Amino acid sequence: MDNAKPKKVIAPRTEMPCQPAAVRARNFKEVALGYTPEMAIAEAKRCLQCKKPGCMKGCPVEIHIPEFIAAVTQGDFDAAYRIIKGTNPLPAVSGRVCPQENQCEGKCILLAKGQPIAIGRLERFVADQHIAGTACEEVSGSSTCTMAPLCDDGNKVACLGSGPATLSCAGYLAANGIKVDVFEALHEAGGVLIYGIPAFRLPKDVVKKEIDAMRQLGVSFKTNWVGGRTVQVSSLLEQGYKAVFIGVGAGLPLFLNVPGENLIGVFSANEYLTRVNLGRAHSFPAGSDTPVYPGKHVTVFGAGNVAMDAARTAMRMGAESVHIVYRRTRAEMPARREEIEHAEEEGIQFEMLAAPLHFNGDANSVLESVTLQRMELGEPDASGRRRPQPVEGAVYDLPTDLAIIALGTRSNPILLDATPELDKNKRGYIVADEETGETSIPNVFAGGDIVTGAATVILAMGAGRRAAKEICKRIKG
Amino acid sequence: MPTRIVHKESLIPGTTSKLVLDAPQIASTAKPGHFVMLRIDEQGERIPLTIADTDKEQGTITIVYLVMGKSTAALENLKQGDSILDVCGPLGRATHIEKQGTVICVGGGTGIAAMHHIAKGHHRIGNRVVGIIGARSKNLLLFEKELSSFADELLISTDDGSYGHKGFVTELLQQRLAADKSVFEVVAVGPVPMMAAVAKTTQPFGVKTTVSLNSIMVDGIGMCGACRVTVGGETKFACVDGPEFDGQLVDFAELRRRLGAYRSQETLSLEQYRCQCHG
Ligand SMILES: Cc1cc2nc3c(=O)[nH]c(=O)nc-3n(C[C@H](O)[C@H](O)[C@H](O)COP(=O)(O)OP(=O)(O)OC[C@H]3O[C@@H](n4cnc5c(N)ncnc54)[C@H](O)[C@@H]3O)c2cc1C
Ligand SMILES: Cc1cc2nc3c(=O)[nH]c(=O)nc-3n(C[C@H](O)[C@H](O)[C@H](O)COP(=O)(O)OP(=O)(O)OC[C@H]3O[C@@H](n4cnc5c(N)ncnc54)[C@H](O)[C@@H]3O)c2cc1C
Ligand code: SF4
Ligand code: SF4
Ligand code: FES
């Protein structure tokens, strides 16, 4: 017997059950099925309850992670929920789509052994226990609605856009009794959570439930209101809103700027995903009037989460083959590991070290193929990443009838052009105070992608929360 | 909040109607050149339609549509007093209107209604407005009365000669430009081939030519790129950079091809709808 073994033996990380790849690759139901209570408790018990928990430093909304995990080990999921909800208004969302490996789990002490606590999965589990209940339960953590009494009706705040930045801002304010009116340009609230991230990663019901919970707290959502068009920032302040929060995201899609990009069959990932998610094109024509372009041999350009989502959506829409084309290698792909693995399991192929030169169409300008340049990795550049460079003479064609460009986005000009008093940085995003989110216009705040450029759900939520804290302080003193 | 149809008028039975919508917020900010995105019901597709007129006092906007596919067919089935689920706007860049002299406003088909709002803007600021409108036949001509109520001149052409000049609007435009050097701008709204022909007609005269492009749109707020058009060799988004552009720089052939991208699905959708309607 080995007596000199004082350390706790840590069980391996509890796997998350998933729909089998061959089945899920053709449906829009959620891929990851979530923990059972037994699995959650087993996973929670692996946590060392560190005195100085690294995990918390990695969470932009400061969830009290060891505390909620301790509650899970006790089987007290209600308590766990209240702890999480205390700082995070959308745990069912962040538990699913947060890049945990770079956030909380990336700072967990157990990472050194390659087996950090599955914090995101636990968060999702706890939130889902409540999603199953009513909206009131979700908000207050109990079965009765404990709405904070609305303070003076004159104290209202307007939010523009309804993505995670706004939802977290509005949630915090509403919980503090402040009336919030959200103005959203599209016909449905939720931002990228609704029109971008597909249902197989984030079911739309989950988002709707969280939004309904906010409605119950008195937040009103006004859809079809375009900031800078239907309503101006200055007029909101004149109408008596005490503060305005701008969370309009970074929506303008980038294209490759190569010849043939306007052929029929070439789309931005935003268009492709918006048609399927917001327009529900997967049930065209019986259940939806919005069509999406059909493709048998699909190519997707880019290698982030958006590219993975587009590729996996195309597969579910009936593609025979889907290639992700990327000019570097798999190791440099910016998408979450889990998403890359899931995509691969579903049959997505990776065409690495290849860059598009031009798209080729038939006589009617319908896409037929893309001409690619073979690349290789050269010397590291200033950032330390090895720079892709063309392999001379290595040019080839890949047949494709549907090409989806997922290269990222720029700031949308509608609101910014209409509000010249808002200071912008060189890249065209709003300049906002790091601590409070206040912009160059007093009492006008901004956060999320419109400040940082395309980033993550949790960073947007963190920004919304910081702005809300400051707004609350100013209103309530 | 759903938007109520306060008035409906059939302009060409079965194919073209005018709707006056109760939309005070949009009416208060809409300018000539703007459009709205609308979605009829939960299942509906977002479609762009030009704001053909506004009444700021009544808080209403006017739209005129041609029945093309499922969405416009469903719109045609709505009655006065019914509601449209989503109406979003005003979108796009407003027409650049400045007091400069004589402007010729050319409209074809349903585009006459959209052109009407632009012409009215030019009239209000004090420009001399010459309207040129055309259709296949007399009974398909829209907005003649509205336009003649303010236009300084109104020239009419029909393809079959049933009314006004027999031939195309471009022939009237050509004659006019040759005879009248005071024209500072030509505005054209209508079918793509018409706008392309107008741009070709004005080119030798070097007169500024503005066209309003009707590309396929999804969001209408710059987030998808469905509406991209090539203008002067550059890709532009019609919903946020336009919909009006310099007619000499637009790649009309590309626009026409891109408008056909979803033709087979659109036909399917309309056929299914017609089957349901007729039981
Ligand atoms: C396909 C896809 C997958 C992604 N996957 C992940 C992931 O797995 N994990 C992750 O962390 N992040 C992911 N992201 C990024 C993440 O979704 C964003 O960083 C986040 O949503 C930004 O939130 P936001 O509140 O700033 O803006 P958004 O979510 O973009 O919301 C902005 C809202 O404002 C509205 N709006 C725009 N202009 C106006 C206006 N003028 N007036 C009124 N409303 C307006 C828009 O319609 C939209 O609803 C993904 C993004 C995409 C597109
Ligand atoms: C800025 C803008 C303003 C517009 N203003 C008006 C208006 O005031 N009145 C009006 O009647 N129409 C207008 N249109 C065109 C209108 O949006 C389309 O006719 C409509 O979307 C068709 O929808 P649908 O479902 O009825 O037909 P669909 O089933 O979508 O299309 C049926 C047929 O129309 C063609 N088509 C599709 N989209 C367009 C389009 N955008 N333009 C021309 N043909 C198209 C297709 O190739 C197809 O063959 C405008 C378009 C834009 C972009
Ligand atoms: S919100 Fe994101 S970073 Fe914070 S604990 Fe949850 S998964 Fe981790
Ligand atoms: S760092 Fe890891 S082990 Fe430590 S408390 Fe946080 S989750 Fe538990
Ligand atoms: S319609 Fe989507 S960008 Fe113009």
PDB file of C-alpha atoms in Angstrom, chain B residues 62-195:
ATOM      1  CA  THR B  62     -48.910  54.889 -47.935  1.00  0.00           C
ATOM      2  CA  ILE B  63     -47.515  51.834 -49.695  1.00  0.00           C
ATOM      3  CA  VAL B  64     -48.328  50.541 -53.170  1.00  0.00           C
ATOM      4  CA  TYR B  65     -47.495  46.997 -54.181  1.00  0.00           C
ATOM      5  CA  LEU B  66     -47.586  44.780 -57.211  1.00  0.00           C
ATOM      6  CA  VAL B  67     -48.581  41.175 -56.555  1.00  0.00           C
ATOM      7  CA  MET B  68     -45.452  39.153 -57.374  1.00  0.00           C
ATOM      8  CA  GLY B  69     -45.311  36.145 -55.095  1.00  0.00           C
ATOM      9  CA  LYS B  70     -46.557  34.738 -51.819  1.00  0.00           C
ATOM     10  CA  SER B  71     -46.054  37.785 -49.600  1.00  0.00           C
ATOM     11  CA  THR B  72     -47.653  40.317 -51.886  1.00  0.00           C
ATOM     12  CA  ALA B  73     -50.463  37.860 -52.702  1.00  0.00           C
ATOM     13  CA  ALA B  74     -51.142  37.522 -48.973  1.00  0.00           C
ATOM     14  CA  LEU B  75     -51.090  41.322 -48.648  1.00  0.00           C
ATOM     15  CA  GLU B  76     -53.691  41.513 -51.408  1.00  0.00           C
ATOM     16  CA  ASN B  77     -55.929  39.228 -49.348  1.00  0.00           C
ATOM     17  CA  LEU B  78     -55.985  41.648 -46.398  1.00  0.00           C
ATOM     18  CA  LYS B  79     -58.884  44.056 -46.005  1.00  0.00           C
ATOM     19  CA  GLN B  80     -59.261  47.567 -44.718  1.00  0.00           C
ATOM     20  CA  GLY B  81     -59.203  47.350 -40.904  1.00  0.00           C
ATOM     21  CA  ASP B  82     -56.935  44.265 -40.870  1.00  0.00           C
ATOM     22  CA  SER B  83     -53.453  44.464 -39.400  1.00  0.00           C
ATOM     23  CA  ILE B  84     -49.943  43.711 -40.557  1.00  0.00           C
ATOM     24  CA  LEU B  85     -47.834  42.089 -37.838  1.00  0.00           C
ATOM     25  CA  ASP B  86     -44.547  43.956 -38.359  1.00  0.00           C
ATOM     26  CA  VAL B  87     -43.771  47.214 -40.111  1.00  0.00           C
ATOM     27  CA  CYS B  88     -40.267  48.575 -39.630  1.00  0.00           C
ATOM     28  CA  GLY B  89     -38.869  51.857 -40.846  1.00  0.00           C
ATOM     29  CA  PRO B  90     -38.166  54.312 -42.234  1.00  0.00           C
ATOM     30  CA  LEU B  91     -35.146  52.595 -43.794  1.00  0.00           C
ATOM     31  CA  GLY B  92     -32.565  53.464 -46.418  1.00  0.00           C
ATOM     32  CA  ARG B  93     -31.017  56.820 -47.177  1.00  0.00           C
ATOM     33  CA  ALA B  94     -33.480  59.575 -47.984  1.00  0.00           C
ATOM     34  CA  THR B  95     -33.323  61.112 -51.454  1.00  0.00           C
ATOM     35  CA  HIS B  96     -30.899  63.993 -51.728  1.00  0.00           C
ATOM     36  CA  ILE B  97     -33.177  66.946 -52.427  1.00  0.00           C
ATOM     37  CA  GLU B  98     -31.843  70.424 -52.988  1.00  0.00           C
ATOM     38  CA  LYS B  99     -33.274  73.461 -54.769  1.00  0.00           C
ATOM     39  CA  GLN B 100     -31.532  73.455 -58.144  1.00  0.00           C
ATOM     40  CA  GLY B 101     -33.947  73.955 -61.043  1.00  0.00           C
ATOM     41  CA  THR B 102     -35.648  71.391 -63.221  1.00  0.00           C
ATOM     42  CA  VAL B 103     -35.758  67.709 -62.321  1.00  0.00           C
ATOM     43  CA  ILE B 104     -37.239  64.975 -64.489  1.00  0.00           C
ATOM     44  CA  CYS B 105     -38.852  62.151 -62.513  1.00  0.00           C
ATOM     45  CA  VAL B 106     -39.390  58.975 -64.506  1.00  0.00           C
ATOM     46  CA  GLY B 107     -41.609  56.188 -63.208  1.00  0.00           C
ATOM     47  CA  GLY B 108     -42.564  52.832 -64.635  1.00  0.00           C
ATOM     48  CA  GLY B 109     -45.169  50.353 -63.408  1.00  0.00           C
ATOM     49  CA  THR B 110     -45.419  50.160 -59.613  1.00  0.00           C
ATOM     50  CA  GLY B 111     -42.314  52.339 -59.452  1.00  0.00           C
ATOM     51  CA  ILE B 112     -44.500  55.334 -60.319  1.00  0.00           C
ATOM     52  CA  ALA B 113     -45.848  55.289 -56.770  1.00  0.00           C
ATOM     53  CA  ALA B 114     -42.375  55.310 -55.237  1.00  0.00           C
ATOM     54  CA  MET B 115     -41.253  58.006 -57.662  1.00  0.00           C
ATOM     55  CA  HIS B 116     -44.274  60.083 -56.664  1.00  0.00           C
ATOM     56  CA  HIS B 117     -42.896  60.652 -53.151  1.00  0.00           C
ATOM     57  CA  ILE B 118     -39.526  61.754 -54.508  1.00  0.00           C
ATOM     58  CA  ALA B 119     -41.161  64.083 -57.059  1.00  0.00           C
ATOM     59  CA  LYS B 120     -43.263  65.589 -54.285  1.00  0.00           C
ATOM     60  CA  GLY B 121     -40.130  66.282 -52.248  1.00  0.00           C
ATOM     61  CA  HIS B 122     -38.554  68.090 -55.196  1.00  0.00           C
ATOM     62  CA  HIS B 123     -41.729  70.079 -55.731  1.00  0.00           C
ATOM     63  CA  ARG B 124     -41.933  71.116 -52.079  1.00  0.00           C
ATOM     64  CA  ILE B 125     -38.423  72.477 -52.035  1.00  0.00           C
ATOM     65  CA  GLY B 126     -39.185  74.536 -55.120  1.00  0.00           C
ATOM     66  CA  ASN B 127     -37.730  72.549 -58.001  1.00  0.00           C
ATOM     67  CA  ARG B 128     -39.573  72.455 -61.296  1.00  0.00           C
ATOM     68  CA  VAL B 129     -40.830  68.873 -61.660  1.00  0.00           C
ATOM     69  CA  VAL B 130     -41.353  67.196 -65.018  1.00  0.00           C
ATOM     70  CA  GLY B 131     -42.945  63.787 -64.556  1.00  0.00           C
ATOM     71  CA  ILE B 132     -42.668  61.060 -67.163  1.00  0.00           C
ATOM     72  CA  ILE B 133     -44.690  57.942 -66.483  1.00  0.00           C
ATOM     73  CA  GLY B 134     -45.270  54.835 -68.498  1.00  0.00           C
ATOM     74  CA  ALA B 135     -47.042  51.494 -68.463  1.00  0.00           C
ATOM     75  CA  ARG B 136     -47.943  48.759 -70.893  1.00  0.00           C
ATOM     76  CA  SER B 137     -51.453  50.078 -71.293  1.00  0.00           C
ATOM     77  CA  LYS B 138     -53.704  52.922 -70.097  1.00  0.00           C
ATOM     78  CA  ASN B 139     -55.483  50.891 -67.410  1.00  0.00           C
ATOM     79  CA  LEU B 140     -52.128  49.985 -65.822  1.00  0.00           C
ATOM     80  CA  LEU B 141     -51.038  53.570 -65.260  1.00  0.00           C
ATOM     81  CA  LEU B 142     -50.761  54.567 -61.595  1.00  0.00           C
ATOM     82  CA  PHE B 143     -50.818  57.842 -59.687  1.00  0.00           C
ATOM     83  CA  GLU B 144     -51.590  60.063 -62.684  1.00  0.00           C
ATOM     84  CA  LYS B 145     -53.989  62.189 -60.655  1.00  0.00           C
ATOM     85  CA  GLU B 146     -51.663  62.517 -57.658  1.00  0.00           C
ATOM     86  CA  LEU B 147     -48.739  63.520 -59.849  1.00  0.00           C
ATOM     87  CA  SER B 148     -50.653  65.999 -61.974  1.00  0.00           C
ATOM     88  CA  SER B 149     -51.825  67.751 -58.801  1.00  0.00           C
ATOM     89  CA  PHE B 150     -48.327  69.180 -58.270  1.00  0.00           C
ATOM     90  CA  ALA B 151     -46.044  68.321 -61.206  1.00  0.00           C
ATOM     91  CA  ASP B 152     -45.267  71.261 -63.473  1.00  0.00           C
ATOM     92  CA  GLU B 153     -45.619  68.940 -66.443  1.00  0.00           C
ATOM     93  CA  LEU B 154     -46.636  65.306 -66.789  1.00  0.00           C
ATOM     94  CA  LEU B 155     -45.718  63.284 -69.879  1.00  0.00           C
ATOM     95  CA  ILE B 156     -47.256  59.875 -70.441  1.00  0.00           C
ATOM     96  CA  SER B 157     -46.379  56.901 -72.575  1.00  0.00           C
ATOM     97  CA  THR B 158     -47.955  53.489 -73.068  1.00  0.00           C
ATOM     98  CA  ASP B 159     -46.432  50.541 -74.886  1.00  0.00           C
ATOM     99  CA  ASP B 160     -49.621  49.920 -76.827  1.00  0.00           C
ATOM    100  CA  GLY B 161     -50.419  53.550 -77.495  1.00  0.00           C
ATOM    101  CA  SER B 162     -53.735  53.385 -75.635  1.00  0.00           C
ATOM    102  CA  TYR B 163     -52.850  56.642 -73.885  1.00  0.00           C
ATOM    103  CA  GLY B 164     -50.263  59.370 -74.452  1.00  0.00           C
ATOM    104  CA  HIS B 165     -47.139  58.673 -76.447  1.00  0.00           C
ATOM    105  CA  LYS B 166     -46.973  55.200 -77.993  1.00  0.00           C
ATOM    106  CA  GLY B 167     -43.668  53.709 -76.941  1.00  0.00           C
ATOM    107  CA  PHE B 168     -41.308  53.885 -73.999  1.00  0.00           C
ATOM    108  CA  VAL B 169     -40.672  56.527 -71.375  1.00  0.00           C
ATOM    109  CA  THR B 170     -37.083  56.722 -72.551  1.00  0.00           C
ATOM    110  CA  GLU B 171     -38.223  58.159 -75.886  1.00  0.00           C
ATOM    111  CA  LEU B 172     -40.002  61.016 -74.128  1.00  0.00           C
ATOM    112  CA  LEU B 173     -36.981  61.485 -71.914  1.00  0.00           C
ATOM    113  CA  GLN B 174     -34.628  61.597 -74.885  1.00  0.00           C
ATOM    114  CA  GLN B 175     -36.687  64.276 -76.641  1.00  0.00           C
ATOM    115  CA  ARG B 176     -36.953  66.315 -73.507  1.00  0.00           C
ATOM    116  CA  LEU B 177     -33.253  66.234 -72.670  1.00  0.00           C
ATOM    117  CA  ALA B 178     -32.380  67.195 -76.237  1.00  0.00           C
ATOM    118  CA  ALA B 179     -34.701  70.201 -76.104  1.00  0.00           C
ATOM    119  CA  ASP B 180     -34.222  71.369 -72.506  1.00  0.00           C
ATOM    120  CA  LYS B 181     -30.748  72.096 -71.144  1.00  0.00           C
ATOM    121  CA  SER B 182     -31.987  73.302 -67.758  1.00  0.00           C
ATOM    122  CA  VAL B 183     -32.456  69.788 -66.370  1.00  0.00           C
ATOM    123  CA  PHE B 184     -30.047  69.169 -63.478  1.00  0.00           C
ATOM    124  CA  GLU B 185     -31.143  65.649 -62.534  1.00  0.00           C
ATOM    125  CA  VAL B 186     -33.121  62.674 -63.781  1.00  0.00           C
ATOM    126  CA  VAL B 187     -34.646  60.317 -61.194  1.00  0.00           C
ATOM    127  CA  ALA B 188     -35.905  56.915 -62.310  1.00  0.00           C
ATOM    128  CA  VAL B 189     -37.858  54.287 -60.382  1.00  0.00           C
ATOM    129  CA  GLY B 190     -39.290  51.203 -62.025  1.00  0.00           C
ATOM    130  CA  PRO B 191     -38.443  47.785 -63.385  1.00  0.00           C
ATOM    131  CA  VAL B 192     -34.712  47.083 -63.712  1.00  0.00           C
ATOM    132  CA  PRO B 193     -34.704  47.113 -67.548  1.00  0.00           C
ATOM    133  CA  MET B 194     -36.421  50.504 -67.501  1.00  0.00           C
ATOM    134  CA  MET B 195     -33.909  52.010 -65.102  1.00  0.00           C
TER     135      MET B 195
END
